[in-house]
Tab-separated table of C-alpha atoms and ligand atoms in Angstrom:
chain	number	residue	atom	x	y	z
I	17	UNK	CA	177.567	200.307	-18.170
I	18	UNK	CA	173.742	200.803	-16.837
I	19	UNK	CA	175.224	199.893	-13.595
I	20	UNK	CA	177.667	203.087	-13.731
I	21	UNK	CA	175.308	205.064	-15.315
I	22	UNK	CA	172.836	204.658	-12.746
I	23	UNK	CA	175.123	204.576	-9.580
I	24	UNK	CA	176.624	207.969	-10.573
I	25	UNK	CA	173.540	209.679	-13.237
I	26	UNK	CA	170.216	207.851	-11.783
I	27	UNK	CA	168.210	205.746	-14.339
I	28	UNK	CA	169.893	205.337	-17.763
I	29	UNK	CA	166.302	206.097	-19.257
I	30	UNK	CA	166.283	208.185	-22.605
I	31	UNK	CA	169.889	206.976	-22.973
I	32	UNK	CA	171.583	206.266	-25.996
I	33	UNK	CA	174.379	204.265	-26.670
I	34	UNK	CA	176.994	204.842	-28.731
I	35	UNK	CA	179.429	202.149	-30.635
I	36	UNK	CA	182.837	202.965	-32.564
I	37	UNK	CA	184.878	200.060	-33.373
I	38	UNK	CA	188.449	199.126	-33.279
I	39	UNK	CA	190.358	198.213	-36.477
I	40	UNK	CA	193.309	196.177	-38.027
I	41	UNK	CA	195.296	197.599	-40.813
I	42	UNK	CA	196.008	194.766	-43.444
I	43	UNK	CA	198.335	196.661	-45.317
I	44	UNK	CA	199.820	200.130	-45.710
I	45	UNK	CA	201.527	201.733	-42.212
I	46	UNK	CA	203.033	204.929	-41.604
I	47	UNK	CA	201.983	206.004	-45.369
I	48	UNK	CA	198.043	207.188	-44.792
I	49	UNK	CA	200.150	210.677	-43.101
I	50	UNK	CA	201.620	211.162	-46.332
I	51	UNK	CA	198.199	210.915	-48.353
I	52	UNK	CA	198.371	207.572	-49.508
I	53	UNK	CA	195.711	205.098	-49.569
I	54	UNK	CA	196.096	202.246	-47.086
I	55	UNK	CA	193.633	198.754	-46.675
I	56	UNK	CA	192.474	198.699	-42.673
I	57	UNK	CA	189.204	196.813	-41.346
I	58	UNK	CA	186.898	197.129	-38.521
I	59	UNK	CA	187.018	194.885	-35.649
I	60	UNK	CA	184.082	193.236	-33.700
I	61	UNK	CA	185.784	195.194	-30.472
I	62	UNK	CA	184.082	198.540	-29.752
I	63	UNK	CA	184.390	201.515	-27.539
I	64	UNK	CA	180.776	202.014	-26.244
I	65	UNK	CA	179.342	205.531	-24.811
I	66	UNK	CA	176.029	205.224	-22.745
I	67	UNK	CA	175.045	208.969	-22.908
I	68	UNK	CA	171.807	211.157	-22.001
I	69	UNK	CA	171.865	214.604	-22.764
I	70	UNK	CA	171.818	217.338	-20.703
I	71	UNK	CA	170.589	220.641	-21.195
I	72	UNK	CA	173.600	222.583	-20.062
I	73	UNK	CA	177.447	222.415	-21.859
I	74	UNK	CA	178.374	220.100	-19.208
I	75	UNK	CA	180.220	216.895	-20.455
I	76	UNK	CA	180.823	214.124	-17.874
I	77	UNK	CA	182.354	211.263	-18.458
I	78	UNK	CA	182.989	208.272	-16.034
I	79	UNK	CA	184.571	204.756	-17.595
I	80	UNK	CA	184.067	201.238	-16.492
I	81	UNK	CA	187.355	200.466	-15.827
I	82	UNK	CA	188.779	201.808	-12.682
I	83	UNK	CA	192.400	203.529	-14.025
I	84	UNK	CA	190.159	206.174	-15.628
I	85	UNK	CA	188.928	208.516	-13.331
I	86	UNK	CA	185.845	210.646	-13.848
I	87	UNK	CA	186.290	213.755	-16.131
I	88	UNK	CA	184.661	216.579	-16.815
I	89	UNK	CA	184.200	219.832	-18.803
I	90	UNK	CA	182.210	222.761	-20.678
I	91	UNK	CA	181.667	222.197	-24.249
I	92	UNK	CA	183.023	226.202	-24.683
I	93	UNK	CA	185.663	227.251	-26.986
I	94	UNK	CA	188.525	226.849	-26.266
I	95	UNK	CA	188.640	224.101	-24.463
I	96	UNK	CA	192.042	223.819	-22.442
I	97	UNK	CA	193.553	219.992	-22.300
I	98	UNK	CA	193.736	218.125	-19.454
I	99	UNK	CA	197.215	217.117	-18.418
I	100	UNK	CA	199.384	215.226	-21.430
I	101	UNK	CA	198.227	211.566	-21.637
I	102	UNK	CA	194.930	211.722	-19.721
I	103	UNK	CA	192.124	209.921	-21.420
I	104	UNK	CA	189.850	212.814	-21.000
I	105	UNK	CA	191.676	214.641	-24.561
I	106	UNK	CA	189.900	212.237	-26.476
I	107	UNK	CA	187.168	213.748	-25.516
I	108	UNK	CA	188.407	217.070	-25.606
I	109	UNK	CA	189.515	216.823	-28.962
I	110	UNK	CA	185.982	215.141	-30.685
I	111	UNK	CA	184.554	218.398	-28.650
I	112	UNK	CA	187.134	220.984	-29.878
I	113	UNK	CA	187.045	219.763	-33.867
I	114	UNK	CA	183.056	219.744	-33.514
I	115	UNK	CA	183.307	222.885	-32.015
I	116	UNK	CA	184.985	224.915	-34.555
I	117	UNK	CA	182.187	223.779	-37.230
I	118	UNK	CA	178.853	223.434	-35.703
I	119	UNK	CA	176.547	224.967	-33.172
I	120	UNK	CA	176.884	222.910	-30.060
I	121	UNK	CA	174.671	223.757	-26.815
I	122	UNK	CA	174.365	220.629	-25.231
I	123	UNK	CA	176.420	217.944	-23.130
I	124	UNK	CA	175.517	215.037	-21.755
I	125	UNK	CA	177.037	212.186	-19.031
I	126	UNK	CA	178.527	209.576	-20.535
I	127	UNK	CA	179.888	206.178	-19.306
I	128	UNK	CA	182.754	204.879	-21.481
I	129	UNK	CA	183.527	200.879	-21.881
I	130	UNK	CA	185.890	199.226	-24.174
I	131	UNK	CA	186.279	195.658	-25.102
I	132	UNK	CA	189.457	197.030	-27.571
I	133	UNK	CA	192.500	196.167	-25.728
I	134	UNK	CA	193.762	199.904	-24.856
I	135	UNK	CA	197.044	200.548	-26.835
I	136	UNK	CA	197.572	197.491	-28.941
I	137	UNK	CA	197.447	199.209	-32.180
I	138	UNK	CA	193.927	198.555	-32.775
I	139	UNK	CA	192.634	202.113	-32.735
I	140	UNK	CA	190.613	202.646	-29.226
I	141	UNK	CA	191.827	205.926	-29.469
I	142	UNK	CA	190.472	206.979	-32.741
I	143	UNK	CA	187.409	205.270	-31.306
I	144	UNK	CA	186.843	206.647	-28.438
I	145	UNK	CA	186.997	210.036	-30.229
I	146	UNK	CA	184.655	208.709	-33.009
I	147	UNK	CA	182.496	207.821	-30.308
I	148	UNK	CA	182.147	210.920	-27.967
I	149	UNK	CA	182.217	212.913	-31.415
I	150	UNK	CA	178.943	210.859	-32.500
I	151	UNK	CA	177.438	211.342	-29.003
I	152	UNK	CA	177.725	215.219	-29.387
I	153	UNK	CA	176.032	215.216	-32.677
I	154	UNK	CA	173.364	212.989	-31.611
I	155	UNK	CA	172.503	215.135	-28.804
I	156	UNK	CA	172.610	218.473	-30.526
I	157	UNK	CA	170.418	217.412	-34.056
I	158	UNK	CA	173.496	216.995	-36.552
I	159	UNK	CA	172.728	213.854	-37.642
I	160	UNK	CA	173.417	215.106	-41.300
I	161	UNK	CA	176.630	215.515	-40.943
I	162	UNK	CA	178.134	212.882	-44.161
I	163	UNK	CA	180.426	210.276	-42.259
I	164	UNK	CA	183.383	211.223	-44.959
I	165	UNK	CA	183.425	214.436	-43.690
I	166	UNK	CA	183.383	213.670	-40.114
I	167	UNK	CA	186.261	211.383	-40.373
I	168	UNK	CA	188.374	214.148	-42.411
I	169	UNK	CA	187.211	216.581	-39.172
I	170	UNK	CA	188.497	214.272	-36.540
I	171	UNK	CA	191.402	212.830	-38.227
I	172	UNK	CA	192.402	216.835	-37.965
I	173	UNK	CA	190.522	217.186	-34.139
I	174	UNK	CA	192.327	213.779	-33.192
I	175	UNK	CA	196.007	216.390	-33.366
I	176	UNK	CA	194.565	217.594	-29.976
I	177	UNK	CA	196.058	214.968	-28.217
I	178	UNK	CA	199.642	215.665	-30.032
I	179	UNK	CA	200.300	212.767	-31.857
I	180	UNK	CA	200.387	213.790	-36.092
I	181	UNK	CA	198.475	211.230	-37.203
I	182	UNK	CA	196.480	210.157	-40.398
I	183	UNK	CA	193.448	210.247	-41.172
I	184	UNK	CA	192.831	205.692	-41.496
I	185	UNK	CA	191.594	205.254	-37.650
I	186	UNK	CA	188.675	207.538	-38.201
I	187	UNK	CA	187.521	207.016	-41.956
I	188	UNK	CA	187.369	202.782	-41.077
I	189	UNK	CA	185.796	203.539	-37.600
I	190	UNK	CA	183.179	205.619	-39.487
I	191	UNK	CA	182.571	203.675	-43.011
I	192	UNK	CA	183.352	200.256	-42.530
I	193	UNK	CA	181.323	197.856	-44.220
I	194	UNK	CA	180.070	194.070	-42.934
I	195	UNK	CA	182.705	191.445	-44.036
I	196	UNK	CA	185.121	193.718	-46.003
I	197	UNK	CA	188.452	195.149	-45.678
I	198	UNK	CA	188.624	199.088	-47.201
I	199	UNK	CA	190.722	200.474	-49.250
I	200	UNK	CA	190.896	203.957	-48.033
I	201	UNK	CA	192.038	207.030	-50.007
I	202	UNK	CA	192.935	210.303	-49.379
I	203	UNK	CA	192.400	214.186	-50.358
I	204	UNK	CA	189.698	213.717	-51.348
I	205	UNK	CA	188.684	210.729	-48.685
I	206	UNK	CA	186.766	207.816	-50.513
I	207	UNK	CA	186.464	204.011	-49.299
I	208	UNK	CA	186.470	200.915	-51.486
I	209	UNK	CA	184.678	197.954	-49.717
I	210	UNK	CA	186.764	194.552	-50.739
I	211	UNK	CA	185.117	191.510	-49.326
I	212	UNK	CA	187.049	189.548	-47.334
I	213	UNK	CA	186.413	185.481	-48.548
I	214	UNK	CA	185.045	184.032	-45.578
I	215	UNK	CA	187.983	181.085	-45.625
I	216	UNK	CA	190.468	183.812	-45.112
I	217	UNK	CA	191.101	184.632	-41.329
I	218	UNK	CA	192.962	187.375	-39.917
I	219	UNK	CA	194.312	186.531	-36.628
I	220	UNK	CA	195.707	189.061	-33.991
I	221	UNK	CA	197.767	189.074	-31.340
I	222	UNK	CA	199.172	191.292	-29.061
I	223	UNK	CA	202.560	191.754	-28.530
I	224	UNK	CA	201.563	193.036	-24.650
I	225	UNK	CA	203.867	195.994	-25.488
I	226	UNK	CA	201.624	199.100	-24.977
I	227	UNK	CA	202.308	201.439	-27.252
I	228	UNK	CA	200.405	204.700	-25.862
I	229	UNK	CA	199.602	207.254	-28.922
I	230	UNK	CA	199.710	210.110	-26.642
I	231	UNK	CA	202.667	208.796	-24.412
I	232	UNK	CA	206.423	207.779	-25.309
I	233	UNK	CA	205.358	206.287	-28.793
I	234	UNK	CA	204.092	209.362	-29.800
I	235	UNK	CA	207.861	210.733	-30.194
I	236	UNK	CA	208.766	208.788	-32.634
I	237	UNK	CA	205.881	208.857	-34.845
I	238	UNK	CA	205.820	212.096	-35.014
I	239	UNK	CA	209.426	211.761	-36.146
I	240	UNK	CA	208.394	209.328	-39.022
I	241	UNK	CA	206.035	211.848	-40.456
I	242	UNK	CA	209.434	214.378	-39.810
I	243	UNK	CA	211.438	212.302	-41.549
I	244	UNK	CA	208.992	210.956	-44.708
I	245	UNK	CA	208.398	214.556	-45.358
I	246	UNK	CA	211.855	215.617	-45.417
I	247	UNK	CA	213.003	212.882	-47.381
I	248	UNK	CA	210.366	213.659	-50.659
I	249	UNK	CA	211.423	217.016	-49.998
I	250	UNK	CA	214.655	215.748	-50.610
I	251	UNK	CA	214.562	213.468	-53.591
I	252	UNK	CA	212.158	215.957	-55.355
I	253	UNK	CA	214.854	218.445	-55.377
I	254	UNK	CA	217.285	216.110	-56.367
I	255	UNK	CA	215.120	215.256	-59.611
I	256	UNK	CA	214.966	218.584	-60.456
I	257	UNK	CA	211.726	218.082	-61.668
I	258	UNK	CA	210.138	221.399	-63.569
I	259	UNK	CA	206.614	220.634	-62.388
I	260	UNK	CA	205.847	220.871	-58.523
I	261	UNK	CA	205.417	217.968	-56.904
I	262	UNK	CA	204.762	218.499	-53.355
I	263	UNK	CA	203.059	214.898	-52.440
I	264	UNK	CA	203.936	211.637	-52.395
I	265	UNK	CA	200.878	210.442	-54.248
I	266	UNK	CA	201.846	213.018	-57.314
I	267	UNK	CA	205.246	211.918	-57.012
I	268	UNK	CA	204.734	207.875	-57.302
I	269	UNK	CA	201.666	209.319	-60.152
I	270	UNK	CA	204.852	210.570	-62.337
I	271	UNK	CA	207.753	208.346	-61.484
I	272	UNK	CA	208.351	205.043	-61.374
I	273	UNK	CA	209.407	203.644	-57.914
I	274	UNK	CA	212.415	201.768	-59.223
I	275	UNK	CA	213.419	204.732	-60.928
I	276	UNK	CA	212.570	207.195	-57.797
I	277	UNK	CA	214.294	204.674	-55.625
I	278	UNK	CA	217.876	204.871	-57.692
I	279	UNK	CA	217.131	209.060	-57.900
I	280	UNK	CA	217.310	208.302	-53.628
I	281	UNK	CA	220.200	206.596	-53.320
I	282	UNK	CA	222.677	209.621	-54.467
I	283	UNK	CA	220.149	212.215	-52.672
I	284	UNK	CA	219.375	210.909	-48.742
I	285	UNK	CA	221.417	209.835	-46.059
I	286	UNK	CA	221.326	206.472	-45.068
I	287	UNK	CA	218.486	206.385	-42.247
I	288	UNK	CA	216.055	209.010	-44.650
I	289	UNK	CA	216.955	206.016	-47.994
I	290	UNK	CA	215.462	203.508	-45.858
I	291	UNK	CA	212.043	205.784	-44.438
I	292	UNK	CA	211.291	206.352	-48.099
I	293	UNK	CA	212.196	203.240	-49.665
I	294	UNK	CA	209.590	201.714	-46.586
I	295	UNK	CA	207.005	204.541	-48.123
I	296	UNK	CA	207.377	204.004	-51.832
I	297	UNK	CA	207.338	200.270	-51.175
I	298	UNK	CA	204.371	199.916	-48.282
I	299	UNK	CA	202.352	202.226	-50.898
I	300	UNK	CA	202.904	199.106	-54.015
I	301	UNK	CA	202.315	196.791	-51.501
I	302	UNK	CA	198.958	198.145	-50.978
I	303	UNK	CA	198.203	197.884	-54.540
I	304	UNK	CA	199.091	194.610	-54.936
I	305	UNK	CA	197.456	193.077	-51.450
I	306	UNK	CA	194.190	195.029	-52.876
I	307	UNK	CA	194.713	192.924	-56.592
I	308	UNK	CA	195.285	189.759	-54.253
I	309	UNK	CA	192.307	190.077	-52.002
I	310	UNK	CA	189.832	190.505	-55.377
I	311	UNK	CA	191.452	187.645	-56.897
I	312	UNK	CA	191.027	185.372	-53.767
I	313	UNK	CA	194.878	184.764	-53.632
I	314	UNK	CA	195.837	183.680	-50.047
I	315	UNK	CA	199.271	183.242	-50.796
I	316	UNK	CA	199.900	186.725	-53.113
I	317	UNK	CA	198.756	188.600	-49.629
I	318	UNK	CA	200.493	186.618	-47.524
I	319	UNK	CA	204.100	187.247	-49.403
I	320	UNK	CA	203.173	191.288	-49.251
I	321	UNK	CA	202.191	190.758	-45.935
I	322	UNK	CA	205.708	189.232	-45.052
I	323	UNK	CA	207.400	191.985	-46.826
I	324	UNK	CA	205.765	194.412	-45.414
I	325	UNK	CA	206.619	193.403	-41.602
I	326	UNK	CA	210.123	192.998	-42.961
I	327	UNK	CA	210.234	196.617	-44.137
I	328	UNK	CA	208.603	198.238	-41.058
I	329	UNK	CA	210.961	196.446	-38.629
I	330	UNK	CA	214.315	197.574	-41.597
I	331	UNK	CA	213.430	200.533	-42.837
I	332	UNK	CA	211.057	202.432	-40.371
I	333	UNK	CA	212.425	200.993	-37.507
I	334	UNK	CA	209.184	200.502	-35.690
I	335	UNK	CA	209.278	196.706	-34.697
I	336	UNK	CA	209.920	195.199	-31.605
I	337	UNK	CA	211.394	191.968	-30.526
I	338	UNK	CA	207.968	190.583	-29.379
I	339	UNK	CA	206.326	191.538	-32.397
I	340	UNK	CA	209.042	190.081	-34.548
I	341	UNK	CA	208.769	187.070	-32.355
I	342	UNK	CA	204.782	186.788	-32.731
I	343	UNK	CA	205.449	187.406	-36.612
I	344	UNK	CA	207.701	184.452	-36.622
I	345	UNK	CA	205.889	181.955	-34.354
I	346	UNK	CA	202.467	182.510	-36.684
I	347	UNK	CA	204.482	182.035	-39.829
I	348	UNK	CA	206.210	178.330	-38.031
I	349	UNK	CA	203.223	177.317	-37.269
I	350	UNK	CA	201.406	177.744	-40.556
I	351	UNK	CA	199.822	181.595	-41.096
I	352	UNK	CA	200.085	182.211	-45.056
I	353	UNK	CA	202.030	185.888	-44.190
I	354	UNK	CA	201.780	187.924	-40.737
I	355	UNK	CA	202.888	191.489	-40.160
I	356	UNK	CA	202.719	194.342	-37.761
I	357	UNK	CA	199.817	196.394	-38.050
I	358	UNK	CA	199.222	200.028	-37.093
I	359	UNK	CA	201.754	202.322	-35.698
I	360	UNK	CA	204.125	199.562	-34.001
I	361	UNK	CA	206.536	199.936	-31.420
I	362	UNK	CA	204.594	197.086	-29.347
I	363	UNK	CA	201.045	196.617	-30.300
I	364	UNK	CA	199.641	194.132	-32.524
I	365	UNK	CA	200.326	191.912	-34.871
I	366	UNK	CA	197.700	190.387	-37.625
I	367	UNK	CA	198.395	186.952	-39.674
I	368	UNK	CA	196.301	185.806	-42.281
I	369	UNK	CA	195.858	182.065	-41.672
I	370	UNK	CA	193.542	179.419	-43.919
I	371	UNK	CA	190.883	178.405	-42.236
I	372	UNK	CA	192.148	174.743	-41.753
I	373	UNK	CA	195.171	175.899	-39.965
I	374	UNK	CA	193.800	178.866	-37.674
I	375	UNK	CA	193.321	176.455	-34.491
I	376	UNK	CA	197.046	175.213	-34.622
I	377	UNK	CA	197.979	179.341	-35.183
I	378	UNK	CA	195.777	180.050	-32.120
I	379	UNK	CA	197.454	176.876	-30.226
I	380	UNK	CA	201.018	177.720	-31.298
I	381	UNK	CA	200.760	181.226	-30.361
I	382	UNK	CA	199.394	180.701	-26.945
I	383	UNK	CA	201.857	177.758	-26.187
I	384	UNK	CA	205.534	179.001	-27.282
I	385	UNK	CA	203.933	183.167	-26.498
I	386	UNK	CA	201.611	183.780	-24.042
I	387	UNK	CA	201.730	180.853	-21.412
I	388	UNK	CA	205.298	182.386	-20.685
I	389	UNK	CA	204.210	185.631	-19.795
I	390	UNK	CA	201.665	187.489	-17.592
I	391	UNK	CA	198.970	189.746	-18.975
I	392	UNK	CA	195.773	191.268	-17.800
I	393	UNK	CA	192.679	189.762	-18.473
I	394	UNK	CA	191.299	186.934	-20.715
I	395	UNK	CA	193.308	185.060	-22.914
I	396	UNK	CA	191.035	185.964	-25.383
I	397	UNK	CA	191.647	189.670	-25.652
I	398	UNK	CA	195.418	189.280	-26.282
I	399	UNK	CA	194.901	186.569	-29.158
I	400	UNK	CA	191.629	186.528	-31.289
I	401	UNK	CA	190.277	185.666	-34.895
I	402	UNK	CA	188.863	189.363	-36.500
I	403	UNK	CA	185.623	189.602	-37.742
I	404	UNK	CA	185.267	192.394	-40.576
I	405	UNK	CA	182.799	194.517	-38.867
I	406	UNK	CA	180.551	197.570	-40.000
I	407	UNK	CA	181.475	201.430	-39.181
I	408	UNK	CA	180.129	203.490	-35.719
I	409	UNK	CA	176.377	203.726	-34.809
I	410	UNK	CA	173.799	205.410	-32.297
I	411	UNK	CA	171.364	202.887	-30.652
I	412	UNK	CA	168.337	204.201	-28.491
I	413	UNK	CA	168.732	201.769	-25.430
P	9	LIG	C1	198.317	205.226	-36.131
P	9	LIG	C2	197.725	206.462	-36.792
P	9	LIG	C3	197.270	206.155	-38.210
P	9	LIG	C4	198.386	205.477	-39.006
P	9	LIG	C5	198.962	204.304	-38.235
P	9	LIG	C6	200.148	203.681	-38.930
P	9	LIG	O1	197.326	204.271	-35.925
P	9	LIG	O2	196.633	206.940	-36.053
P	9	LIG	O3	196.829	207.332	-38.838
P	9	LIG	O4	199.378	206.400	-39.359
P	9	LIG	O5	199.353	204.693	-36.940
P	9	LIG	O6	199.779	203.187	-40.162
């Protein structure tokens, strides 16, 4: 990065740099959209920003990898989008949100490396805008701005880029703690550290299916949140309940989700049943994988975990044969439960394996998986053992 920096800024002196990591969602996809509370993690994998200031609006920002070309801009509202699907948005949108609340003279030039596989389902996107969004703060004085708040602000900027998302990426990137999974809730945002017992590892592997948020994938997630929505607009009706319930969280608050779950049935077709049944049931899932992890039971979260993958490939339809594939192979050769994790539709997969039996998950996976196929770079950043990491932070360098 100080090479960069200095081949296209001069000397990287007075710099600052900048680290937002990547995360793994343990339990609870496709439900943080609809407010309800979901248990992610951050990774050891960052997105690092090497910035100095400048004292004009001027934002530059070159990358260390050579498919992202050099971008740049005037942090003045409003602040027109690149074309659809350059990495420059993520930018774009950190600057836009920040915009719209704070007083914001100057830029700065920025080099941009990741070590989080771009994606995979781990997040680099939410963490790339984490990170240029602490950069701008750091350079104009906000450094009071509360990290809850932040995250609610860019899980709302993050829309910039087009993709409808929740608000999990950013909260986690923000207010992870050391060693601990989250449990993250919504409206109003609040994060419950869990520790995660240090026999207990979560290993992940890429499907090497990219799944870009702001390219193809992003049609059907959209449609997901489309389609959850409609559907509790649906079976609220159909209850004819007096009081309004306009949420999902009210709505599993006052009903029970057996009971909501036979009120479906008559009311939705047969493809909105299944996106709410995979709601209802990802949202008790969460509950229980949180009463699992504080009660140290390996094999409780392993069973939700199985579940879970089972109802995102069923019900959501966002699974893919490779993930399915990685799913199985983990669970053969000995992972206590594996699922998909994050939005799907390639990506990631996480397994939660006892410690004795994480080397034959590792060997397993690379034999019967990845020595059949080709991939880009190390073996290591395609299949690796997650270390519950703390949230985003400025360094002086
Ligand atoms: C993406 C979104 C998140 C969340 C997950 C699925 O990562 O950014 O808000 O919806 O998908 O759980």
């Amino acid at each position: 990065m100080r090479e960069v920096f200095a081949d296209r800024y001069g000397s990287p002196e007075g710099a600052y740099l900048v680290q937002a990591p990547g995360r793994v969602n343990l339990m609870g996809d496709h439900i943080d959209y609809n407010g309800l509370s979901v248990l992610p993690m951050a990774l050891q994998r960052h997105v690092s920003v090497l910035y100095r200031e400048r004292d004009d609006t001027t934002v530059r920002i070159a990358s260390t990898a050579k498919v992202y070309p050099t971008r740049e801009f005037k942090l003045s509202r409003p602040i027109k989008p690149f074309k659809a699907g350059d990495w420059g948005n993520y930018a774009k949108a950190a600057a836009q949100g920040l915009l719209e609340r704070f007083e914001v003279g100057r830029g700065f030039d920025a080099v941009v490396h990741s070590d989080i596989p771009v994606a995979a389902g781990l997040s680099s996107s939410s963490a790339l805008v984490v990170a240029f969004a602490l950069a701008v703060l750091h350079a104009n004085d906000h450094e009071e701005v509360e990290r809850l708040e932040l995250a609610e602000l860019l899980a709302e900027a993050e829309h910039y880029v087009g993709t409808r998302g929740g608000g999990m990426d950013q909260a986690i990137c923000l207010a992870a703690r050391r060693h601990s999974a989250s449990r993250v809730d919504f409206n109003p945002l609040r994060l419950t550290a869990h520790p995660i017992p240090p026999e207990w590892n979560f290993v992940i592997a890429f499907s090497l299916v990219r799944a870009q948020k702001s390219g193809a994938a992003r049609k059907t997630y959209n449609a997901r949140t489309r389609e959850s929505r409609e559907a509790l607009a649906q079976v609220t009706k159909a209850l004819g309940v007096a009081e309004k319930i306009d949420s999902y969280p009210l709505l599993v608050a006052r009903r029970r989700t057996r009971d909501l779950l036979k009120a479906a049935e008559s009311a939705l077709d047969e493809t909105l049943l299944r996106r709410f049944r995979h709601v209802l049931t990802e949202a008790e899932r969460v509950r229980k994988a949180e009463k699992a992890l504080a009660a140290y039971d390996p094999r409780g979260f392993g069973r939700l975990m199985k579940e879970s993958h089972e109802s995102l490939r069923d019900d959501l339809d966002v699974s893919c044969p490779e993930l399915d594939e990685l799913v199985d192979t983990a669970a053969r050769a000995g992972a206590t439960g594996a699922r998909l994790t994050g939005a799907g539709l390639g990506g990631c997969v996480v397994a939660l394996c006892p410690q004795e039996r994480t080397d034959k998950v590792l060997e397993r996976l690379t034999k019967r998986f990845y020595e059949n196929r080709e991939f880009e770079g190390a073996l290591e950043d395609q299949l690796f053992v997650a270390e519950p990491s703390g949230g985003a932070a400025v360094h002086p360098v």
